[in-house]
Amino acid sequence: MQKPFSHLLVLLCMALALPANAWAQDVLDDVLDGFDKAPKTVPTDDPLEGFDEPSSSTSATEHSVASPWSVSGSMLFSAAYDYTQNTPTAGSSDKRGLSRARPKANLKIKGNLPDQFSLPVRVLGEASVAHDFVYAVHGRGDYNATVLNSFERDINLGELYASAQLGNGFEITAGRQTIVWGTSENLRVVDVINPLDRRELGMVDIEDVRLPLAMVRADYTAGPWSASALVIPHIRFNKTAPSYSPYDTANGAAPQNDVPSGGLNNTELAARLKGTFSGWDLSLHAANLYDDNGHKETVNGATRIRHERVNMVGISGDIALGNWLVRGEAASFSGLQTLGVPGQDFTRHDILAGVDYTGLSDASMSFEVVNRHLVDWSPALIGEGLKRNSQEYALRYSGDYMHDRVHLTALTTRISPLTKGGGFSRASIEYDVQDALSITGGITLYHDGTRAPFKGLGDNDRIFVEIKQSF
């Protein structure tokens, strides 16, 4: 861990956690006078988003006060069929045919704590439970225990936090949270806070696979500017495909993952300063975190996945130009480790550019590309699949038809397409049978390539369907 950078983040977090005094607020209001224009609607990671104030009005015949609490959720059933898997070898599980038959229930509760509290406190909690019957259909004895433990039963606690408004634009949030940084909808550069569920690559979008982390978050807002500081004692990394599952390209030979213990000694730190103006946004980011992906390292003669502390500084922004939205991100990561050159810290520079076009009738398109440049690259890193420059591309189409009852989405991503690094393509059609009932069907195609994580995934093409009832 690089001490000076960590100390800088600690000071920044402490500074943001202190409410501004009245004099500073008056001066800041004078300086920012004239910037109070209504910002454009953009995705946000505001922890209080969606908490509507309860209405105080009543009808002529009803005099009961509206409840400050709301409960929502969904019941859904999803199924998938793998049609390109090969005939299994002796002793291996059969991955062909029906690969999912899973009912799932989601529940969300949000609301306000009683008015007796001196400060406004709002809470949110999410949870889901699922059971996949496909293993009972095929015979549980045909599957490795790692697969059953990972997929058969899934009880998941999502976001769970309380947020208190302390006045003068200052609020603090504690609990399990999901933080979304940056402007990209498909690729990651500065969006480094939450790990991802990567057990089934390409089946759902990034927004649906972020894993919440327990943290304390302080936010301060003044005019168009907002500042956030994060203290994260919860250490958690990406979920990867379990051994002997369809997405396990190592066929059970993947190295074991070493996870540092959580607590104050290993606390991760991050901070962001964001300005939201009429037609454009700008954000500055800094973080000292464990590397989610990790690197291979030989420990006592065995290869394991180790995670080192890395520093990230970055910038992101977007600007609206008529029917176009131009976006960009850039970040520098230092302290990266490799297996090929053990003990040496590497630096990587990531630059992303993207554009959205909304001039189509009831449809939009977006394209994003990112280049990751590894400084001081050497041929010793070839065995790990690390290149001096690596590109990723994402192309998305979204359209709403039949009076917004049919929703079409198509997405394709590639890693270093000129060198056939691999990727996936997914297309789906969602039909709203009723306001709260929908049916979705689609297909996911995997493009086998020379680069992780798509090396060896070409035989996992799937057809999928989902029926969802919301409440």
XYZ file of C-alpha atoms in Angstrom:
471
model
C 0.000 0.000 0.000
C 1.341 3.420 -0.938
C 1.242 5.400 2.322
C 1.256 9.032 1.048
C -1.706 8.425 -1.236
C -3.602 6.595 1.496
C -2.980 9.425 3.961
C -4.244 11.924 1.381
C -7.457 9.934 0.980
C -7.923 9.719 4.749
C -7.646 13.505 5.043
C -10.047 13.990 2.135
C -12.578 11.601 3.684
C -12.332 13.390 7.047
C -12.737 16.778 5.418
C -15.834 15.725 3.502
C -17.330 14.185 6.620
C -17.365 17.539 8.472
C -20.421 19.764 7.884
C -19.566 23.216 6.570
C -20.127 26.112 8.936
C -22.567 28.884 8.189
C -19.912 31.389 7.050
C -18.406 28.996 4.510
C -21.859 28.154 3.211
C -22.737 31.833 2.651
C -19.485 32.451 0.770
C -19.965 29.347 -1.357
C -23.545 30.354 -2.179
C -22.281 33.745 -3.421
C -19.569 32.176 -5.562
C -21.911 29.625 -7.102
C -24.766 32.064 -7.650
C -26.184 31.556 -11.130
C -25.289 27.910 -11.402
C -28.614 26.686 -10.003
C -29.915 25.511 -13.324
C -31.957 22.345 -13.473
C -29.592 19.506 -14.434
C -30.423 17.103 -17.178
C -31.772 13.713 -16.170
C -28.912 11.252 -15.872
C -28.308 8.012 -13.961
C -27.252 8.709 -10.397
C -25.858 6.835 -7.451
C -27.683 9.030 -4.927
C -28.613 6.733 -2.035
C -31.821 8.693 -1.449
C -33.055 8.477 -5.024
C -36.570 7.126 -5.266
C -37.642 8.090 -1.746
C -40.710 10.169 -2.500
C -42.001 12.356 0.285
C -45.347 11.016 1.536
C -48.263 13.144 0.437
C -50.026 15.119 3.141
C -53.223 15.610 1.139
C -56.329 13.516 1.823
C -59.591 13.026 -0.013
C -62.929 14.234 1.282
C -63.774 10.767 2.562
C -60.334 9.613 3.655
C -58.487 11.236 6.520
C -55.816 8.592 7.173
C -52.192 9.679 6.813
C -50.236 7.931 4.028
C -47.723 5.412 5.278
C -44.078 6.548 5.073
C -43.129 2.990 4.082
C -43.425 1.244 0.738
C -42.948 -2.377 -0.265
C -42.242 -3.511 -3.824
C -40.752 -6.497 -5.537
C -41.274 -9.176 -8.129
C -41.829 -12.875 -8.707
C -40.174 -14.317 -11.768
C -39.341 -17.576 -13.463
C -36.381 -17.878 -15.826
C -35.221 -20.752 -18.003
C -32.237 -21.234 -20.306
C -31.272 -23.830 -22.889
C -27.656 -24.483 -23.957
C -27.596 -25.759 -27.525
C -23.890 -25.748 -28.418
C -22.333 -27.718 -25.538
C -20.283 -30.738 -26.555
C -20.915 -34.321 -25.475
C -19.346 -34.708 -22.021
C -16.268 -36.817 -21.473
C -16.332 -39.763 -19.078
C -16.805 -38.568 -15.507
C -17.881 -35.055 -16.500
C -21.346 -33.555 -16.029
C -23.609 -33.118 -19.040
C -23.986 -29.376 -19.678
C -26.208 -29.722 -22.752
C -29.884 -28.826 -22.952
C -31.873 -27.202 -20.167
C -29.431 -25.241 -17.999
C -31.806 -23.162 -15.866
C -35.299 -23.583 -14.411
C -35.313 -21.024 -11.641
C -38.104 -19.242 -9.772
C -36.962 -16.164 -7.876
C -38.549 -13.673 -5.500
C -37.275 -10.116 -4.965
C -38.366 -7.779 -2.171
C -37.565 -4.112 -1.518
C -38.627 -2.063 1.500
C -37.965 1.648 1.867
C -39.279 4.404 4.049
C -38.772 6.879 6.857
C -38.110 6.173 10.499
C -40.601 7.609 13.027
C -40.822 11.368 13.368
C -39.584 11.106 16.953
C -36.014 11.087 15.616
C -34.387 14.508 15.681
C -32.875 13.937 12.213
C -34.618 12.747 9.025
C -33.572 9.093 8.638
C -34.509 7.013 5.629
C -33.813 3.335 5.132
C -33.781 0.843 2.274
C -33.503 -2.928 2.281
C -33.419 -5.488 -0.536
C -33.342 -9.269 -0.531
C -33.943 -12.104 -2.972
C -34.276 -15.868 -2.829
C -34.077 -18.334 -5.712
C -33.976 -22.088 -6.258
C -32.889 -23.703 -9.513
C -34.750 -26.967 -10.156
C -32.658 -27.861 -13.192
C -30.259 -29.858 -11.017
C -33.065 -32.015 -9.644
C -34.396 -32.501 -13.183
C -31.058 -33.782 -14.485
C -30.028 -35.507 -11.257
C -28.015 -33.751 -8.579
C -25.440 -36.546 -8.570
C -24.251 -35.462 -12.012
C -22.993 -32.096 -10.725
C -19.953 -31.115 -8.716
C -20.614 -29.766 -5.209
C -19.108 -26.385 -6.170
C -21.765 -25.951 -8.864
C -24.633 -26.922 -6.571
C -23.396 -24.638 -3.794
C -23.136 -21.697 -6.177
C -26.317 -22.004 -8.256
C -28.911 -24.370 -6.800
C -29.962 -22.165 -3.881
C -29.311 -18.457 -3.877
C -30.328 -16.346 -0.884
C -28.991 -12.873 -1.499
C -29.016 -9.767 0.695
C -28.849 -6.732 -1.542
C -28.552 -3.110 -0.493
C -29.368 -2.443 3.157
C -28.616 0.997 4.527
C -29.814 3.960 6.576
C -29.278 7.554 5.475
C -29.484 10.615 7.703
C -29.736 14.231 6.546
C -27.669 16.412 8.858
C -28.594 19.741 7.307
C -26.726 22.302 5.160
C -26.458 19.830 2.260
C -24.686 17.174 4.322
C -25.831 13.554 4.691
C -24.287 10.301 5.816
C -25.223 6.764 4.737
C -24.166 3.546 6.438
C -24.767 -0.036 5.353
C -24.561 -2.235 2.253
C -24.480 0.037 -0.796
C -23.900 0.032 -4.536
C -21.902 2.969 -5.910
C -21.936 3.733 -9.634
C -19.147 5.975 -10.893
C -18.503 7.208 -14.417
C -20.562 7.603 -17.566
C -20.249 4.226 -19.299
C -23.180 1.796 -19.390
C -21.238 -1.212 -20.672
C -17.499 -0.915 -19.898
C -15.639 -0.045 -16.693
C -12.882 2.523 -16.149
C -13.571 4.651 -13.054
C -16.452 2.411 -11.911
C -14.218 0.457 -9.520
C -16.012 0.449 -6.161
C -18.288 -2.601 -6.284
C -17.214 -6.058 -7.468
C -19.282 -7.940 -10.057
C -21.089 -11.265 -10.200
C -19.302 -12.822 -13.199
C -20.511 -16.410 -12.795
C -22.497 -16.225 -16.047
C -20.805 -13.678 -18.287
C -22.991 -11.755 -20.705
C -26.378 -12.920 -19.463
C -27.328 -9.559 -17.885
C -26.053 -5.976 -17.926
C -23.464 -4.538 -15.530
C -26.162 -2.638 -13.614
C -27.690 -5.958 -12.521
C -24.503 -7.720 -11.362
C -22.866 -5.212 -9.015
C -22.350 -6.686 -5.541
C -23.084 -4.315 -2.623
C -20.422 -3.534 -0.032
C -20.817 -2.504 3.607
C -19.470 1.034 3.916
C -19.916 4.486 5.395
C -20.547 7.208 2.838
C -20.553 10.961 3.442
C -22.065 13.342 0.862
C -21.994 17.118 0.735
C -23.923 19.132 -1.880
C -23.595 22.851 -2.639
C -25.227 24.206 -5.788
C -24.187 22.120 -8.811
C -21.317 20.476 -6.906
C -21.422 17.332 -4.816
C -18.627 15.570 -2.952
C -18.577 11.993 -1.675
C -16.190 10.150 0.629
C -16.311 6.360 1.126
C -14.849 4.260 3.942
C -15.179 0.554 3.065
C -14.152 -2.061 5.657
C -15.975 -4.834 3.731
C -13.505 -6.710 1.486
C -15.230 -8.561 -1.340
C -14.100 -9.516 -4.842
C -15.715 -10.554 -8.123
C -17.755 -13.744 -8.079
C -16.349 -16.059 -10.737
C -17.669 -19.263 -12.286
C -17.394 -22.201 -9.866
C -15.246 -25.180 -10.802
C -16.780 -27.547 -13.395
C -19.580 -25.128 -14.302
C -20.240 -24.265 -17.982
C -18.319 -20.968 -17.606
C -15.291 -22.553 -15.931
C -12.797 -22.660 -18.775
C -10.107 -24.173 -16.493
C -12.273 -27.281 -15.894
C -11.617 -27.245 -12.165
C -7.955 -26.209 -12.359
C -8.414 -22.504 -11.579
C -6.134 -21.229 -8.763
C -7.575 -20.642 -5.316
C -8.471 -17.065 -4.413
C -6.858 -15.431 -1.361
C -9.216 -12.878 0.206
C -7.790 -10.465 2.797
C -9.778 -10.179 5.992
C -12.096 -7.225 6.418
C -11.825 -4.642 9.168
C -10.176 -1.316 9.875
C -6.647 -2.526 9.043
C -7.631 -3.296 5.436
C -10.222 -0.548 4.937
C -10.619 0.709 1.378
C -10.966 4.454 0.741
C -12.457 6.432 -2.118
C -13.685 9.952 -2.901
C -15.405 11.805 -5.745
C -16.120 15.441 -6.642
C -18.881 15.931 -9.219
C -20.313 18.972 -10.972
C -23.710 18.733 -12.698
C -24.475 21.607 -15.060
C -26.937 22.343 -17.828
C -26.002 19.970 -20.640
C -22.796 18.561 -19.184
C -21.252 16.823 -16.179
C -17.717 16.497 -14.828
C -16.364 14.205 -12.081
C -12.993 13.677 -10.396
C -12.290 10.320 -8.727
C -9.680 8.870 -6.365
C -9.496 5.494 -4.622
C -7.159 3.190 -2.728
C -8.601 -0.319 -3.091
C -7.711 -3.964 -3.445
C -7.448 -5.102 -7.068
C -10.730 -6.960 -7.714
C -9.322 -9.099 -10.510
C -6.109 -9.945 -8.676
C -3.001 -11.572 -10.154
C -1.512 -15.043 -10.142
C 1.273 -15.654 -7.637
C 3.252 -18.740 -6.675
C 2.850 -19.481 -2.937
C 4.625 -22.554 -1.463
C 4.879 -24.086 -4.906
C 1.173 -23.556 -5.750
C -0.360 -20.862 -7.950
C -2.923 -18.683 -6.200
C -4.837 -15.489 -6.949
C -3.560 -12.634 -4.772
C -4.953 -9.121 -4.466
C -2.710 -6.087 -3.973
C -3.661 -2.552 -2.983
C -3.842 -0.239 -5.989
C -4.297 3.517 -6.327
C -6.673 4.996 -8.869
C -7.097 8.608 -9.952
C -9.551 9.381 -12.712
C -11.837 11.834 -14.470
C -15.150 11.339 -16.260
C -17.718 13.515 -17.959
C -20.331 13.845 -20.671
C -21.871 16.593 -22.771
C -25.204 16.701 -24.606
C -25.115 17.994 -28.207
C -28.615 17.835 -29.646
C -29.440 14.173 -30.301
C -25.897 13.178 -29.322
C -24.411 12.493 -25.912
C -20.609 12.350 -25.902
C -18.964 10.713 -22.916
C -15.431 10.063 -21.776
C -13.445 8.558 -18.900
C -9.750 8.303 -18.058
C -8.007 6.664 -15.110
C -4.505 5.720 -13.978
C -3.952 2.620 -11.822
C -0.692 2.146 -9.923
C 0.533 -0.740 -7.776
C -0.609 -3.533 -10.108
C 1.207 -6.871 -9.763
C 1.836 -9.739 -12.215
C 3.030 -13.336 -12.162
C 5.555 -12.847 -14.977
C 7.499 -10.141 -13.139
C 6.864 -10.812 -9.420
C 7.437 -7.988 -6.950
C 7.345 -5.187 -9.555
C 4.604 -2.554 -9.418
C 3.024 -1.747 -12.771
C 0.962 1.244 -13.867
C -1.929 1.100 -16.336
C -3.687 3.996 -18.096
C -7.293 3.460 -19.251
C -9.051 5.847 -21.643
C -12.706 5.464 -22.694
C -14.695 7.328 -25.334
C -18.366 6.835 -26.088
C -21.299 8.337 -27.917
C -25.087 7.911 -27.695
C -27.494 8.808 -30.499
C -31.175 9.332 -29.660
C -32.350 10.770 -32.981
C -33.956 7.502 -34.070
C -37.713 7.097 -33.772
C -38.403 5.406 -30.387
C -34.856 4.008 -30.314
C -31.286 4.839 -29.376
C -27.799 3.561 -30.137
C -24.536 3.785 -28.228
C -20.932 2.901 -28.949
C -18.045 2.767 -26.484
C -14.373 1.908 -26.782
C -11.662 1.748 -24.126
C -7.901 1.318 -24.477
C -5.898 -0.062 -21.546
C -2.168 0.732 -21.768
C 0.205 -1.199 -19.491
C 3.316 0.847 -18.745
C 6.703 -0.969 -18.691
C 5.199 -3.997 -20.434
C 7.658 -6.822 -21.212
C 7.453 -10.142 -23.124
C 7.510 -11.938 -19.749
C 3.831 -10.991 -19.416
C 2.673 -12.738 -22.588
C 1.963 -15.982 -20.723
C -0.627 -14.196 -18.577
C -2.397 -12.779 -21.624
C -1.278 -9.244 -20.730
C -0.606 -6.911 -23.653
C 0.906 -3.463 -23.854
C -2.369 -2.143 -25.302
C -5.728 -3.874 -25.021
C -9.029 -2.604 -26.428
C -12.643 -3.298 -25.556
C -15.674 -2.313 -27.635
C -19.391 -2.235 -26.891
C -22.255 -1.495 -29.305
C -25.850 -1.284 -28.014
C -29.268 -0.749 -29.615
C -32.465 -0.135 -27.624
C -35.935 0.415 -29.036
C -39.535 0.656 -27.764
C -42.391 -0.328 -30.065
C -46.157 -0.933 -30.076
C -46.909 1.996 -27.764
C -43.990 1.102 -25.463
C -45.201 -2.446 -24.879
C -42.390 -4.147 -26.806
C -38.769 -3.451 -25.853
C -35.913 -4.610 -28.056
C -32.304 -4.644 -26.832
C -29.182 -5.799 -28.668
C -25.646 -5.634 -27.286
C -22.303 -6.891 -28.531
C -18.901 -6.527 -26.869
C -15.416 -7.488 -28.038
C -11.927 -7.622 -26.535
C -9.150 -6.713 -28.998
C -11.147 -7.780 -32.069
C -8.158 -7.451 -34.412
C -6.430 -10.237 -32.467
C -9.688 -12.160 -31.881
C -9.730 -11.646 -28.137
C -13.343 -12.841 -27.830
C -16.606 -11.421 -26.513
C -20.353 -11.994 -26.549
C -23.532 -10.788 -28.257
C -26.986 -10.722 -26.675
C -30.400 -9.856 -28.110
C -33.707 -9.848 -26.240
C -37.351 -8.864 -26.710
C -39.521 -7.930 -23.731
C -43.315 -7.791 -24.053
C -45.435 -6.036 -21.420
C -48.534 -8.220 -21.163
C -49.893 -5.922 -18.466
C -48.495 -3.023 -16.464
C -46.824 -5.368 -13.985
C -46.493 -8.553 -16.056
C -43.827 -9.045 -18.732
C -42.336 -11.852 -20.805
C -38.769 -11.677 -22.113
C -37.024 -13.965 -24.573
C -33.601 -13.805 -26.147
C -30.323 -15.372 -27.107
C -26.714 -14.975 -25.967
C -23.860 -15.933 -28.301
C -20.270 -16.305 -27.095
C -17.330 -15.524 -29.358
C -14.407 -17.716 -28.384
C -11.100 -15.875 -28.326
C -7.519 -15.754 -27.198
C -8.083 -13.530 -24.153
C -9.542 -14.081 -20.706
C -12.361 -14.267 -19.731
C -13.682 -15.445 -23.105
C -11.011 -18.003 -23.932
C -12.848 -21.320 -24.132
C -16.398 -19.932 -23.755
C -17.494 -20.473 -27.351
C -19.658 -23.525 -26.516
C -22.000 -21.720 -24.098
C -24.557 -20.189 -26.491
C -27.941 -19.946 -24.778
C -31.585 -19.301 -25.485
C -33.375 -17.806 -22.482
C -36.874 -16.791 -21.400
C -38.221 -14.985 -18.326
C -41.702 -14.318 -16.973
C -41.883 -11.514 -14.403
C -44.741 -10.312 -12.208
C -44.012 -7.112 -10.310
C -45.873 -5.695 -7.339
